N, CA, C and O atoms as a printed pandas DataFrame, in Angstrom:
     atom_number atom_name residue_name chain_id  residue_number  x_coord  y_coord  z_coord
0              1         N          UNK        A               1    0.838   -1.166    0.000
1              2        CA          UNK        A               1    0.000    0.000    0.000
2              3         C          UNK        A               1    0.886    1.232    0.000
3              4         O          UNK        A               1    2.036    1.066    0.405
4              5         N          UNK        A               2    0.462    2.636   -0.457
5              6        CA          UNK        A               2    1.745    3.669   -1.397
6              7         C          UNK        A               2    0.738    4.608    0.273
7              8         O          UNK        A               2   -0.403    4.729    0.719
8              9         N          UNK        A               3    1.906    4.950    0.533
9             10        CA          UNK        A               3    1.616    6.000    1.526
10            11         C          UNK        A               3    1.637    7.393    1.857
11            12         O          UNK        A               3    2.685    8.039    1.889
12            13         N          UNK        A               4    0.478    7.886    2.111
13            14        CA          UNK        A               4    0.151    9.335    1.642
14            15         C          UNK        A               4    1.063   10.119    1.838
15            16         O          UNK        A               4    1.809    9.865    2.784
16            17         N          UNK        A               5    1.278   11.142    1.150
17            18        CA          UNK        A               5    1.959   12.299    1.506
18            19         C          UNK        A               5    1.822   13.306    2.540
19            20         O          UNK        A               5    0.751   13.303    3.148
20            21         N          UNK        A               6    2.767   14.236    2.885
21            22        CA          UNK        A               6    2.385   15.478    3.597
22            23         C          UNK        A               6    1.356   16.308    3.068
23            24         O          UNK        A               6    0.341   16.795    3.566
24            25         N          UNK        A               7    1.761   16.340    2.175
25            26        CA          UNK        A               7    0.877   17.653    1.312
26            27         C          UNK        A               7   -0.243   17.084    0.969
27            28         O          UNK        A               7   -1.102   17.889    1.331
28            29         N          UNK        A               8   -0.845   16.042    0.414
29            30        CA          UNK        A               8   -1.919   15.315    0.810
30            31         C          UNK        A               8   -2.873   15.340    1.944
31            32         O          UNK        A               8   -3.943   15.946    2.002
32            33         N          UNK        A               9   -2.209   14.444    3.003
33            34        CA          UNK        A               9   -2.796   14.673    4.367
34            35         C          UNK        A               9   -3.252   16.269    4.828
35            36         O          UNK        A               9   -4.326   16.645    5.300
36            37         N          UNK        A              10   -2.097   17.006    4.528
37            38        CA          UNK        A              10   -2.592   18.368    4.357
38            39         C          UNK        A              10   -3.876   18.867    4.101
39            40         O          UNK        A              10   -4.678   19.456    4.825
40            41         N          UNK        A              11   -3.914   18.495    2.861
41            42        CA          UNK        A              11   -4.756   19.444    2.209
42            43         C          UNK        A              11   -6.680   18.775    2.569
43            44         O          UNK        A              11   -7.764   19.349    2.474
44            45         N          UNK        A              12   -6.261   17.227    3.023
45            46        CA          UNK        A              12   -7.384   16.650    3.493
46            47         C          UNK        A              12   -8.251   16.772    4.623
47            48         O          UNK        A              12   -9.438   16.603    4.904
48            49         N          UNK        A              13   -6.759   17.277    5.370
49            50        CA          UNK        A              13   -7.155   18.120    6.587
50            51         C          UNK        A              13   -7.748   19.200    6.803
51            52         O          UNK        A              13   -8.564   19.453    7.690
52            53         N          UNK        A              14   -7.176   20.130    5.654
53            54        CA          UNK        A              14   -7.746   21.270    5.679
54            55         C          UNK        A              14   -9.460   21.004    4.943
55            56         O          UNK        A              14  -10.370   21.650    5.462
56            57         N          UNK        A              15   -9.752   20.198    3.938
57            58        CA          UNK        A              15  -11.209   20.106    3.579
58            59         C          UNK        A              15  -11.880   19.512    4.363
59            60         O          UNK        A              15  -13.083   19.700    4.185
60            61         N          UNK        A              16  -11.554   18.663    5.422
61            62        CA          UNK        A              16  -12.012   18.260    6.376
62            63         C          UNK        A              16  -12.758   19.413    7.946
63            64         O          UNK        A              16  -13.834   19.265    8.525
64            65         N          UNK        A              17  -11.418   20.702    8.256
65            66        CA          UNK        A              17  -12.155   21.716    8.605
66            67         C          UNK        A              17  -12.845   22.255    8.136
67            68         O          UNK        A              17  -13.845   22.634    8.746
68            69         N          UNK        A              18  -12.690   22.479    7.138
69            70        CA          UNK        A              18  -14.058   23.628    6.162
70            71         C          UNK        A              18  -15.184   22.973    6.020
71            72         O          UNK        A              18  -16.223   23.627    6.118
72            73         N          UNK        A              19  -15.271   21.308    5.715
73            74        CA          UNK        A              19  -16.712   21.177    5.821
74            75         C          UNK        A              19  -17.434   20.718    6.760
75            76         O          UNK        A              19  -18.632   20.530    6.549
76            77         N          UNK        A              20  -16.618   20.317    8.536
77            78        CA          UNK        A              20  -17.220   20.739    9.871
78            79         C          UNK        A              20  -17.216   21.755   10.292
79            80         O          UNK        A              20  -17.443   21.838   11.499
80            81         N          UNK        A              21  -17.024   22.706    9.706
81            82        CA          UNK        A              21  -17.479   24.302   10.221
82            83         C          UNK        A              21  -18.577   25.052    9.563
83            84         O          UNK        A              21  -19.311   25.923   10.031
84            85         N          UNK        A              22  -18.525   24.434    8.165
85            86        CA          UNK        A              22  -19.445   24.181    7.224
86            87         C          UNK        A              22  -21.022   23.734    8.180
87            88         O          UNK        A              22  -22.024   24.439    8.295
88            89         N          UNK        A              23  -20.815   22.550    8.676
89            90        CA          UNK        A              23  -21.999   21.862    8.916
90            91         C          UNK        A              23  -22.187   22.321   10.376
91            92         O          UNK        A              23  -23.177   21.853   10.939
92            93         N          UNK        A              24  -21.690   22.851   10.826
93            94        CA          UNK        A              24  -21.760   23.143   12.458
94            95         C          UNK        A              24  -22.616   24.076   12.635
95            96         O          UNK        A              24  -22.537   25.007   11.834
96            97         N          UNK        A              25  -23.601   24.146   13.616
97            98        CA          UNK        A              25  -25.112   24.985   13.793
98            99         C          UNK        A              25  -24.587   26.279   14.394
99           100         O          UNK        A              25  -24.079   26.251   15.515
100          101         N          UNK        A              26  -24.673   27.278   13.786
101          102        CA          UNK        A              26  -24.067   28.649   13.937
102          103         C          UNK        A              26  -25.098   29.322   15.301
103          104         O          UNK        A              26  -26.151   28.751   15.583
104          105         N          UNK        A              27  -24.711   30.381   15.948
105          106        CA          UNK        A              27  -25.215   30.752   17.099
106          107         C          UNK        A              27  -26.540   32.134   15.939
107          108         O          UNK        A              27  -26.476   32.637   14.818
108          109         N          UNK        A              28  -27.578   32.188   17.157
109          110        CA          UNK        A              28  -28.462   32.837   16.149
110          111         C          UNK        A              28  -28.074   34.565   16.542
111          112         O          UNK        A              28  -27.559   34.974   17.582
112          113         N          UNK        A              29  -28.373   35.117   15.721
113          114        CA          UNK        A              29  -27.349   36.091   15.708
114          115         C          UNK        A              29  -28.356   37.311   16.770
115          116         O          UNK        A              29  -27.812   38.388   17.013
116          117         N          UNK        A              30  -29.340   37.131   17.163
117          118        CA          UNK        A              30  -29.738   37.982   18.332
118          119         C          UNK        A              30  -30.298   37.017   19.560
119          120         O          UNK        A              30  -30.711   35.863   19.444
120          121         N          UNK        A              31  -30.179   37.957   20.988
121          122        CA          UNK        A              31  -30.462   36.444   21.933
122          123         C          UNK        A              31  -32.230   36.445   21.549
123          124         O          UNK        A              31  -32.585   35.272   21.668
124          125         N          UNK        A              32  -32.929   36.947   21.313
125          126        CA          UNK        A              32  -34.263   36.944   21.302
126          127         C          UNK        A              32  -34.673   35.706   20.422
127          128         O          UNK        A              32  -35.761   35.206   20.708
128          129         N          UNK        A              33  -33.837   35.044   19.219
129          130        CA          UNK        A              33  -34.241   34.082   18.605
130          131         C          UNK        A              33  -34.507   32.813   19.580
131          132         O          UNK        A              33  -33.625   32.385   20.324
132          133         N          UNK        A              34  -35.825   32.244   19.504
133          134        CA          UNK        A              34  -36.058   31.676   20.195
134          135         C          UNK        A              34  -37.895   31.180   21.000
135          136         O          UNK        A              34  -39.017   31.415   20.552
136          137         N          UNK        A              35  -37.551   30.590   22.042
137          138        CA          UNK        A              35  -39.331   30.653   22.476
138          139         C          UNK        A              35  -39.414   30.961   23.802
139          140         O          UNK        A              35  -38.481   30.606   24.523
140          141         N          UNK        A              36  -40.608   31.721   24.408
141          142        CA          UNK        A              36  -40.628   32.511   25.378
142          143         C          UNK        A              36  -41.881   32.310   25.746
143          144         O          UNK        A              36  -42.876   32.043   25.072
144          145         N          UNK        A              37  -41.700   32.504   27.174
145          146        CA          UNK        A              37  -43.281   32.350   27.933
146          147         C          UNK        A              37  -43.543   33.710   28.490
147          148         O          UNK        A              37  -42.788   34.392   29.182
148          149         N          UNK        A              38  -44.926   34.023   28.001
149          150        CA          UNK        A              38  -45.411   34.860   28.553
150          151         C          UNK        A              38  -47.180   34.610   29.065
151          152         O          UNK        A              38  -47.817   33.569   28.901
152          153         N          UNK        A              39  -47.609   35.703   29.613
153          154        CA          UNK        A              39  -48.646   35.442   29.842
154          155         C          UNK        A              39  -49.817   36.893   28.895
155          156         O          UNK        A              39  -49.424   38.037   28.667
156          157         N          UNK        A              40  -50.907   36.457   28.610
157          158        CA          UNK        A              40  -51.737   37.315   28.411
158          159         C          UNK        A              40  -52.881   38.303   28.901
159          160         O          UNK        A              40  -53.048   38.185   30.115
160          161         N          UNK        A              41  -53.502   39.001   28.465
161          162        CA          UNK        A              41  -54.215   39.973   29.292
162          163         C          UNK        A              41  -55.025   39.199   30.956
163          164         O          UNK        A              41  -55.224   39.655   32.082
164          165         N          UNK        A              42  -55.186   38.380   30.547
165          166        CA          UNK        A              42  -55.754   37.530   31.545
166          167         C          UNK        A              42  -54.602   36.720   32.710
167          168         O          UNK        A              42  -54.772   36.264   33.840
168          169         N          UNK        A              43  -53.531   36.801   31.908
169          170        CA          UNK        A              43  -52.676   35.870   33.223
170          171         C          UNK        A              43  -52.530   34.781   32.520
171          172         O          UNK        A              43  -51.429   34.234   32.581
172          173         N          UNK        A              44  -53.455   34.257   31.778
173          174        CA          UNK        A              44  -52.894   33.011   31.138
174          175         C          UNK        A              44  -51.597   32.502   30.478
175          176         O          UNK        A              44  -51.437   33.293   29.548
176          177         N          UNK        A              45  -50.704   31.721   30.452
177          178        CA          UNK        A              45  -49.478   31.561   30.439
178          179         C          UNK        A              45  -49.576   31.180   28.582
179          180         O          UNK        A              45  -50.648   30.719   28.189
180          181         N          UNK        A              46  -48.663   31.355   27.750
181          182        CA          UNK        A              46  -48.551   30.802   26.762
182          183         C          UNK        A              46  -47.253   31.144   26.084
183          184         O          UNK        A              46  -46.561   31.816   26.849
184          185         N          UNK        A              47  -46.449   30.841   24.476
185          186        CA          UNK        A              47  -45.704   30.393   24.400
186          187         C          UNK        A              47  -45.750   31.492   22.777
187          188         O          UNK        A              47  -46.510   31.392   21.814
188          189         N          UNK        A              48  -44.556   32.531   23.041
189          190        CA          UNK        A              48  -43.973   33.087   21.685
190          191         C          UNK        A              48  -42.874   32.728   20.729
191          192         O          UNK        A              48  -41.749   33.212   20.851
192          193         N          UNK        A              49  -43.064   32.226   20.163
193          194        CA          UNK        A              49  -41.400   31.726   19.194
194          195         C          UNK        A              49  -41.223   32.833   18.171
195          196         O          UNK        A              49  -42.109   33.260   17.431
196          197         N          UNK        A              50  -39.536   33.379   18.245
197          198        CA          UNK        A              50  -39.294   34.602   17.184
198          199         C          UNK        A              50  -38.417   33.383   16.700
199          200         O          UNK        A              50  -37.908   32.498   17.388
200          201         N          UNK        A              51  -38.380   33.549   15.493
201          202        CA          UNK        A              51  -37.335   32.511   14.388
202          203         C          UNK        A              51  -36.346   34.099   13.673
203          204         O          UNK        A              51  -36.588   35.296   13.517
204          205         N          UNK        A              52  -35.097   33.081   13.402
205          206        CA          UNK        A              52  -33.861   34.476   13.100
206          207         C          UNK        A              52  -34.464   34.607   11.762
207          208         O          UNK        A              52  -33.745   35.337   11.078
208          209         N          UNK        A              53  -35.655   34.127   11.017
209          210        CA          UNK        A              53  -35.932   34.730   10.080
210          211         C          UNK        A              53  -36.982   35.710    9.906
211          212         O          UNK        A              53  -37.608   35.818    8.851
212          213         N          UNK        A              54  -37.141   36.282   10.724
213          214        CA          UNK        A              54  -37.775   37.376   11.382
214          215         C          UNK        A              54  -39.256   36.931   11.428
215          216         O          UNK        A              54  -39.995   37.852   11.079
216          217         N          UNK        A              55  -39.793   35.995   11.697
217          218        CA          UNK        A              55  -41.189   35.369   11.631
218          219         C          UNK        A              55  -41.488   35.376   12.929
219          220         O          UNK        A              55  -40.560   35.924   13.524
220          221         N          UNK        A              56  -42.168   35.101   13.520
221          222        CA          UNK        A              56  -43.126   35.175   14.855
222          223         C          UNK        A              56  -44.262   34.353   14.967
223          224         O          UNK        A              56  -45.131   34.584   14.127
224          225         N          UNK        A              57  -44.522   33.334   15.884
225          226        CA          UNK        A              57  -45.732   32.495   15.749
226          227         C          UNK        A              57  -46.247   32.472   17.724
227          228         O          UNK        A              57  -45.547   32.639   18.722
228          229         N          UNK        A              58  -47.470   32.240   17.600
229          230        CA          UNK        A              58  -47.768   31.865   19.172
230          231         C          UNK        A              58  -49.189   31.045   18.969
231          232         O          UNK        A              58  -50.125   31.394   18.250
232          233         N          UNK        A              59  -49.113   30.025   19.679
233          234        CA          UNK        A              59  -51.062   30.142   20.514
234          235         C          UNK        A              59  -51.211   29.877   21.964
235          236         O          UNK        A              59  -50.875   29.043   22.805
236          237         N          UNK        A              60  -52.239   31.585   21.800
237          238        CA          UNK        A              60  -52.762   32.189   22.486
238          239         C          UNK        A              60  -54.311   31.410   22.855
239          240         O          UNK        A              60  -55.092   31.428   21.903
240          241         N          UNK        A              61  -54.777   30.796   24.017
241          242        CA          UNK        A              61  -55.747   29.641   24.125
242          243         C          UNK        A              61  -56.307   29.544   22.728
243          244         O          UNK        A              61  -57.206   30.315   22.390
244          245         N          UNK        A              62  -55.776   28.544   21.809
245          246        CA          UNK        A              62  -56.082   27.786   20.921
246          247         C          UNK        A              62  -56.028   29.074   19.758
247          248         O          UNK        A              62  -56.317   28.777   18.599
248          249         N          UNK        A              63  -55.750   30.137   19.998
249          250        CA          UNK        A              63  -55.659   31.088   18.592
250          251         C          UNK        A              63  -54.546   31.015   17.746
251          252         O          UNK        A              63  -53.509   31.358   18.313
252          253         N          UNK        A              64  -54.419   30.681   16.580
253          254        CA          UNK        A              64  -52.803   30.413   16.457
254          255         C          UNK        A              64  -52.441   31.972   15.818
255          256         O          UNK        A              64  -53.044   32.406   14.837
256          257         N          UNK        A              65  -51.508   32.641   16.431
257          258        CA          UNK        A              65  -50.982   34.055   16.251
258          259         C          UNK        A              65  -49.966   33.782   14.887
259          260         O          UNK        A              65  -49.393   32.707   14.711
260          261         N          UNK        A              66  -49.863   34.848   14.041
261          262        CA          UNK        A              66  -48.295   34.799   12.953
262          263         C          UNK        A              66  -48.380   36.594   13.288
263          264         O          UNK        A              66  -49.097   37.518   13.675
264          265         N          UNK        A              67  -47.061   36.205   12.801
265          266        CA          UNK        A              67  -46.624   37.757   12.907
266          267         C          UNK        A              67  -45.163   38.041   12.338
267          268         O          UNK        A              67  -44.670   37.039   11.820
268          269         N          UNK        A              68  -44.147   39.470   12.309
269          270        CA          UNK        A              68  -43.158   39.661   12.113
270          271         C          UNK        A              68  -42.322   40.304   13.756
271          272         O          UNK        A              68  -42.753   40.565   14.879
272          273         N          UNK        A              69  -40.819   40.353   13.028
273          274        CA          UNK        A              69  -40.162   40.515   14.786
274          275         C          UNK        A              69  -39.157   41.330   14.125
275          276         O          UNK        A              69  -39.129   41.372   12.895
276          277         N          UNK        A              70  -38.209   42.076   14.940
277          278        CA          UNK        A              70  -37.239   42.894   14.287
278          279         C          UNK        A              70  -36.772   43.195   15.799
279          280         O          UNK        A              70  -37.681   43.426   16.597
280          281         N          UNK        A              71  -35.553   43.214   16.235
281          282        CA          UNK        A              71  -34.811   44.110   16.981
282          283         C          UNK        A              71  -34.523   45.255   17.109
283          284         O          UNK        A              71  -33.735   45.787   16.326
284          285         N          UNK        A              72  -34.970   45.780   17.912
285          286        CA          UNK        A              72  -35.360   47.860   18.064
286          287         C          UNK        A              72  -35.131   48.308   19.155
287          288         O          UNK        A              72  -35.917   47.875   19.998
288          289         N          UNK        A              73  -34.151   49.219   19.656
289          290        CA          UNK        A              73  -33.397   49.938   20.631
290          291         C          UNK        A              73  -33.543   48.558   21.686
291          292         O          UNK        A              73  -34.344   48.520   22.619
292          293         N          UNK        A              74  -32.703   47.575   21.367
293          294        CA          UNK        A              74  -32.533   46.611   22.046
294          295         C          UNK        A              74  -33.586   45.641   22.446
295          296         O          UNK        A              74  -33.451   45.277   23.614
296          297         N          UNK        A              75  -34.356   45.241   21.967
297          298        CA          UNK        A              75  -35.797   45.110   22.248
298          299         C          UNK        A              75  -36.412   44.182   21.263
299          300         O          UNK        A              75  -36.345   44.510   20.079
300          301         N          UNK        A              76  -36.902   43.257   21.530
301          302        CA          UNK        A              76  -37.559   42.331   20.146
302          303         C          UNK        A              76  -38.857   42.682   19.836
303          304         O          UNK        A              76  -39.672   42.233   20.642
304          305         N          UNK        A              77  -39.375   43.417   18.824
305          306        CA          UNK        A              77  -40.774   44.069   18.377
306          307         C          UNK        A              77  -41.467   43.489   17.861
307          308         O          UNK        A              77  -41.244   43.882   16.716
308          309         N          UNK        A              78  -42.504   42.518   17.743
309          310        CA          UNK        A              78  -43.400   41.836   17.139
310          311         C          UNK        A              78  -44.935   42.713   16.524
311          312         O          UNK        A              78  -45.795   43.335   17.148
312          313         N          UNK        A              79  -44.828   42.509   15.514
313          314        CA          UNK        A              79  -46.240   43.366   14.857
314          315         C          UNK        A              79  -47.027   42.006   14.517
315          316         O          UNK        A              79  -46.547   41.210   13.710
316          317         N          UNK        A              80  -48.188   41.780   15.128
317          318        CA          UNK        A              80  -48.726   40.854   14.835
318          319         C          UNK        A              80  -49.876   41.309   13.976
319          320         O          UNK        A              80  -50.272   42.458   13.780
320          321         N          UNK        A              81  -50.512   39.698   13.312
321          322        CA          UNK        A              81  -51.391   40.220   11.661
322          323         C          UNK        A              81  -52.427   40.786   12.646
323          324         O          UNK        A              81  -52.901   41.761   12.063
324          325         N          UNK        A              82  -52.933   40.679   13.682
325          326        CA          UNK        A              82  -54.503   41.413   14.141
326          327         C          UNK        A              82  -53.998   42.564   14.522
327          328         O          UNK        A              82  -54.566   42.994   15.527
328          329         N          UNK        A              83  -53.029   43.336   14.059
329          330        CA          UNK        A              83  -52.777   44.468   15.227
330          331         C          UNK        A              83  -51.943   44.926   16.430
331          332         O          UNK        A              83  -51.312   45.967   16.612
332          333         N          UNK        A              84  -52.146   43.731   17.279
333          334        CA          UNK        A              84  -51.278   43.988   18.326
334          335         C          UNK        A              84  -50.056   43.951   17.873
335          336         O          UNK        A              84  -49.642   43.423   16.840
336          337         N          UNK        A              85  -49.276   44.749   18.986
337          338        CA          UNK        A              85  -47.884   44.386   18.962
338          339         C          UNK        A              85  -47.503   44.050   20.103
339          340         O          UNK        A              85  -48.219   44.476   21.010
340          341         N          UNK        A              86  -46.541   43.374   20.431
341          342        CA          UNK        A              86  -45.671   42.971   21.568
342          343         C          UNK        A              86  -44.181   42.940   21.626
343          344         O          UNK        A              86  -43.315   42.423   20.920
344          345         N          UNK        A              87  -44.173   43.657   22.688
345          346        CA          UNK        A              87  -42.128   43.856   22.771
346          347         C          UNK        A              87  -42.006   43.084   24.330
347          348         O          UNK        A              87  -42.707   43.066   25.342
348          349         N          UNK        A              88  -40.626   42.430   23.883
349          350        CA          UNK        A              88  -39.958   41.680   25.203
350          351         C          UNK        A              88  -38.823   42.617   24.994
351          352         O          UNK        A              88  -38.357   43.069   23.949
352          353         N          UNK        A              89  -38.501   42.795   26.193
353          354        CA          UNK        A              89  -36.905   43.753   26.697
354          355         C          UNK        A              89  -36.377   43.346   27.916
355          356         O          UNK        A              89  -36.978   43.109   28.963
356          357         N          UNK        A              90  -35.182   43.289   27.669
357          358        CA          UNK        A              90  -34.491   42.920   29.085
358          359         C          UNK        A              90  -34.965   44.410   30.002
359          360         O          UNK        A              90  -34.911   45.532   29.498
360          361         N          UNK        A              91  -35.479   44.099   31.591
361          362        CA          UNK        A              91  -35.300   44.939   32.422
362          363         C          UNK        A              91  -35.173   44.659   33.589
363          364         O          UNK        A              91  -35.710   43.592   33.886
364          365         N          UNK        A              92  -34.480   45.387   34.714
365          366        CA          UNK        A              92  -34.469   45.123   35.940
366          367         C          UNK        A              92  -33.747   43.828   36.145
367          368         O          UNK        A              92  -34.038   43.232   37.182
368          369         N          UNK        A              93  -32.697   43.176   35.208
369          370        CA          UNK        A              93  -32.162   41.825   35.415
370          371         C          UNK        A              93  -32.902   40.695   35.093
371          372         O          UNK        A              93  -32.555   39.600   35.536
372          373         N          UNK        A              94  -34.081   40.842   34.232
373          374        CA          UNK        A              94  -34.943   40.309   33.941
374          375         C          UNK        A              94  -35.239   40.617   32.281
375          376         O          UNK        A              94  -34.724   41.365   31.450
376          377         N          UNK        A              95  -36.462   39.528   32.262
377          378        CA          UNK        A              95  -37.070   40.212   30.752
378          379         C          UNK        A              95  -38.812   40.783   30.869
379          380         O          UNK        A              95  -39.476   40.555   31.881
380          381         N          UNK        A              96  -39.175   41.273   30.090
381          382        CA          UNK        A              96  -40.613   42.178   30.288
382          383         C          UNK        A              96  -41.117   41.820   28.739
383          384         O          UNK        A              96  -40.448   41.936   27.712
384          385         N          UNK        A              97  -42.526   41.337   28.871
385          386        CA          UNK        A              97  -43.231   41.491   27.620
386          387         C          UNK        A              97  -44.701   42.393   27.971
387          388         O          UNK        A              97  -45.589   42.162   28.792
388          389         N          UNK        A              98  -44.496   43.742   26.767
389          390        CA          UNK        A              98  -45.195   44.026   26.867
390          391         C          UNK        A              98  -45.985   44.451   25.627
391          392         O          UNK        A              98  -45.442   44.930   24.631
392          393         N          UNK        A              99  -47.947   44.143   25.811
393          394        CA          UNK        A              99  -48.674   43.878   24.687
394          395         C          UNK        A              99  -49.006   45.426   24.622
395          396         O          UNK        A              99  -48.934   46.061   25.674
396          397         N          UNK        A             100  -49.435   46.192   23.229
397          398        CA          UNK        A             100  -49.848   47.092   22.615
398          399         C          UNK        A             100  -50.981   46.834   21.876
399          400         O          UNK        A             100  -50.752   46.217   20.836
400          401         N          UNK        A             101  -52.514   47.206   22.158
401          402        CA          UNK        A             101  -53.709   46.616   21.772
402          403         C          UNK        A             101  -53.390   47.197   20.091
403          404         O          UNK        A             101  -52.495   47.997   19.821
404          405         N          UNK        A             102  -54.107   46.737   19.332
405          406        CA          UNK        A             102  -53.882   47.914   17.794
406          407         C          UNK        A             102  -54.406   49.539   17.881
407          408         O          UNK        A             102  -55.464   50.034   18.272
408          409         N          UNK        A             103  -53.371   50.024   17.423
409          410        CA          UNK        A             103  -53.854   51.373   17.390
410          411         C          UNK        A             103  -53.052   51.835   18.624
411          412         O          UNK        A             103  -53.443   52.955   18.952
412          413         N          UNK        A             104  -52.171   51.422   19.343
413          414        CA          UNK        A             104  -52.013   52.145   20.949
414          415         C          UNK        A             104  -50.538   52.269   20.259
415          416         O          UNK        A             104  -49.800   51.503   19.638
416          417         N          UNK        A             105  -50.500   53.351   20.599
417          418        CA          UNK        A             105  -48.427   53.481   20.574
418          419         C          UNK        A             105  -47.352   53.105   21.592
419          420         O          UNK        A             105  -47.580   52.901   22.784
420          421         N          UNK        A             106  -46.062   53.026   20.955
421          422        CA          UNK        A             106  -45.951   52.082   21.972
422          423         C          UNK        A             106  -44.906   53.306   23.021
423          424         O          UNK        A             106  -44.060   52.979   23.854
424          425         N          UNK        A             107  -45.337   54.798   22.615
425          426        CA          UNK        A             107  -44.900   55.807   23.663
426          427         C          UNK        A             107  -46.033   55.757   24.673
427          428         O          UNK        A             107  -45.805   56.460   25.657
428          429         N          UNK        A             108  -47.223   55.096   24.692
429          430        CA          UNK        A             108  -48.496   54.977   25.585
430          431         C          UNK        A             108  -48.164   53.638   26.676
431          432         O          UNK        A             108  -47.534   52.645   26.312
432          433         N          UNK        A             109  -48.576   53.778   27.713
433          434        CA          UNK        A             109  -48.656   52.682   28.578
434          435         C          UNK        A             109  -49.217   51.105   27.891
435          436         O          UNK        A             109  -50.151   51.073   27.089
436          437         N          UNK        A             110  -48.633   50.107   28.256
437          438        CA          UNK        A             110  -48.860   49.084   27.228
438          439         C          UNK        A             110  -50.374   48.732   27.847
439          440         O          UNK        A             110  -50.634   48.971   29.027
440          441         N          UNK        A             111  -51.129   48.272   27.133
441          442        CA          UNK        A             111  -52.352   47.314   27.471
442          443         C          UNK        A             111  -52.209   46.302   28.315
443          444         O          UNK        A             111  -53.236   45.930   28.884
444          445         N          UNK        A             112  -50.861   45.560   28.635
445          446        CA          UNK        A             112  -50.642   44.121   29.745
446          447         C          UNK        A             112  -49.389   44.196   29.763
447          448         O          UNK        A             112  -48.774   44.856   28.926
448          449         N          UNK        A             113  -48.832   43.552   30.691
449          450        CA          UNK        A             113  -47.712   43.806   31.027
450          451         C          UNK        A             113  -47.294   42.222   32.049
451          452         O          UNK        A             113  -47.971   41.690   32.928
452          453         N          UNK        A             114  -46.030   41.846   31.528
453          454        CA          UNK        A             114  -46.134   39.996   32.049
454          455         C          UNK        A             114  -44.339   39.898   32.093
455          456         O          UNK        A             114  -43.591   40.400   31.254
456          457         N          UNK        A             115  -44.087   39.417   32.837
457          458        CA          UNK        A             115  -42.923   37.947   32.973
458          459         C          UNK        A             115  -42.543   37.970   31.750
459          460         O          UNK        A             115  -43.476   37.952   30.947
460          461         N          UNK        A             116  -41.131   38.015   31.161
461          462        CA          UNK        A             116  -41.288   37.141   29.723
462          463         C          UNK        A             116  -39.896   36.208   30.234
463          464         O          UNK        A             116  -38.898   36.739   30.720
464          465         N          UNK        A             117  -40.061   34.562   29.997
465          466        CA          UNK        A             117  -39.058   33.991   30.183
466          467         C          UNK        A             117  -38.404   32.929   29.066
467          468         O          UNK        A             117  -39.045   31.935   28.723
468          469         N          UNK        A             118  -36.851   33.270   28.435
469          470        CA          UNK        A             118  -36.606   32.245   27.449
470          471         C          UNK        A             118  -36.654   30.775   27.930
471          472         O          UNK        A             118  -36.314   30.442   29.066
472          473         N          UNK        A             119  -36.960   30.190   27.281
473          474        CA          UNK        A             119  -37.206   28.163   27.156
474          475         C          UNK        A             119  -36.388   27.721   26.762
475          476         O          UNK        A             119  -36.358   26.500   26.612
């Protein structure tokens, strides 16, 4: 059997890093990507997922929510299709989600105000 070379082994090595770094699950590039518990006007507990492709999904007792998300003065902004919006922000060493009925700005006191915790 003819036995490999340096420069061989080399270069096998090196295609060998590039395509496990290649395949290796990259970190998502804001911490907000992800799923989060919050609760709704009522207290009821339920479950927001922002995807790094800026999509947004939840259900809200059996409503299934879609929406969009974007990162804004530090802050993950969700415009959902009925209107509302909802922002989670780190505060107080913590995180805060807070809902905006449609039509309310979000320089106005929010409509609910909850816990938000990543999963």
């Amino acid at each position: 059997m003819r036995a490999i070379g340096k420069t061989t082994t080399f270069l096998i090595a090196g295609v060998l890093a590039v395509l496990m770094a290649a395949c290796s699950p990259s970190e998502p590039k804001s911490k907000y990507v992800g799923t989060w518990g919050v609760a709704d006007t009522n207290g009821a507990p339920f479950d927001i997922v922002l995807v790094e492709d800026g999509t947004a999904s939840a259900n809200r007792s059996g409503e299934a929510m879609k929406g969009t998300w974007k990162e804004d003065g530090g802050a993950a902004v969700i415009e959902w299709g009925d209107g509302w919006t909802t922002v989670i922000a780190e505060e107080d060493g913590g995180y805060t989600k807070k809902g905006y009925d449609k039509g309310v700005s979000r320089d106005s006191p929010p409509t609910n105000t909850s816990a938000a915790t990543k999963k």
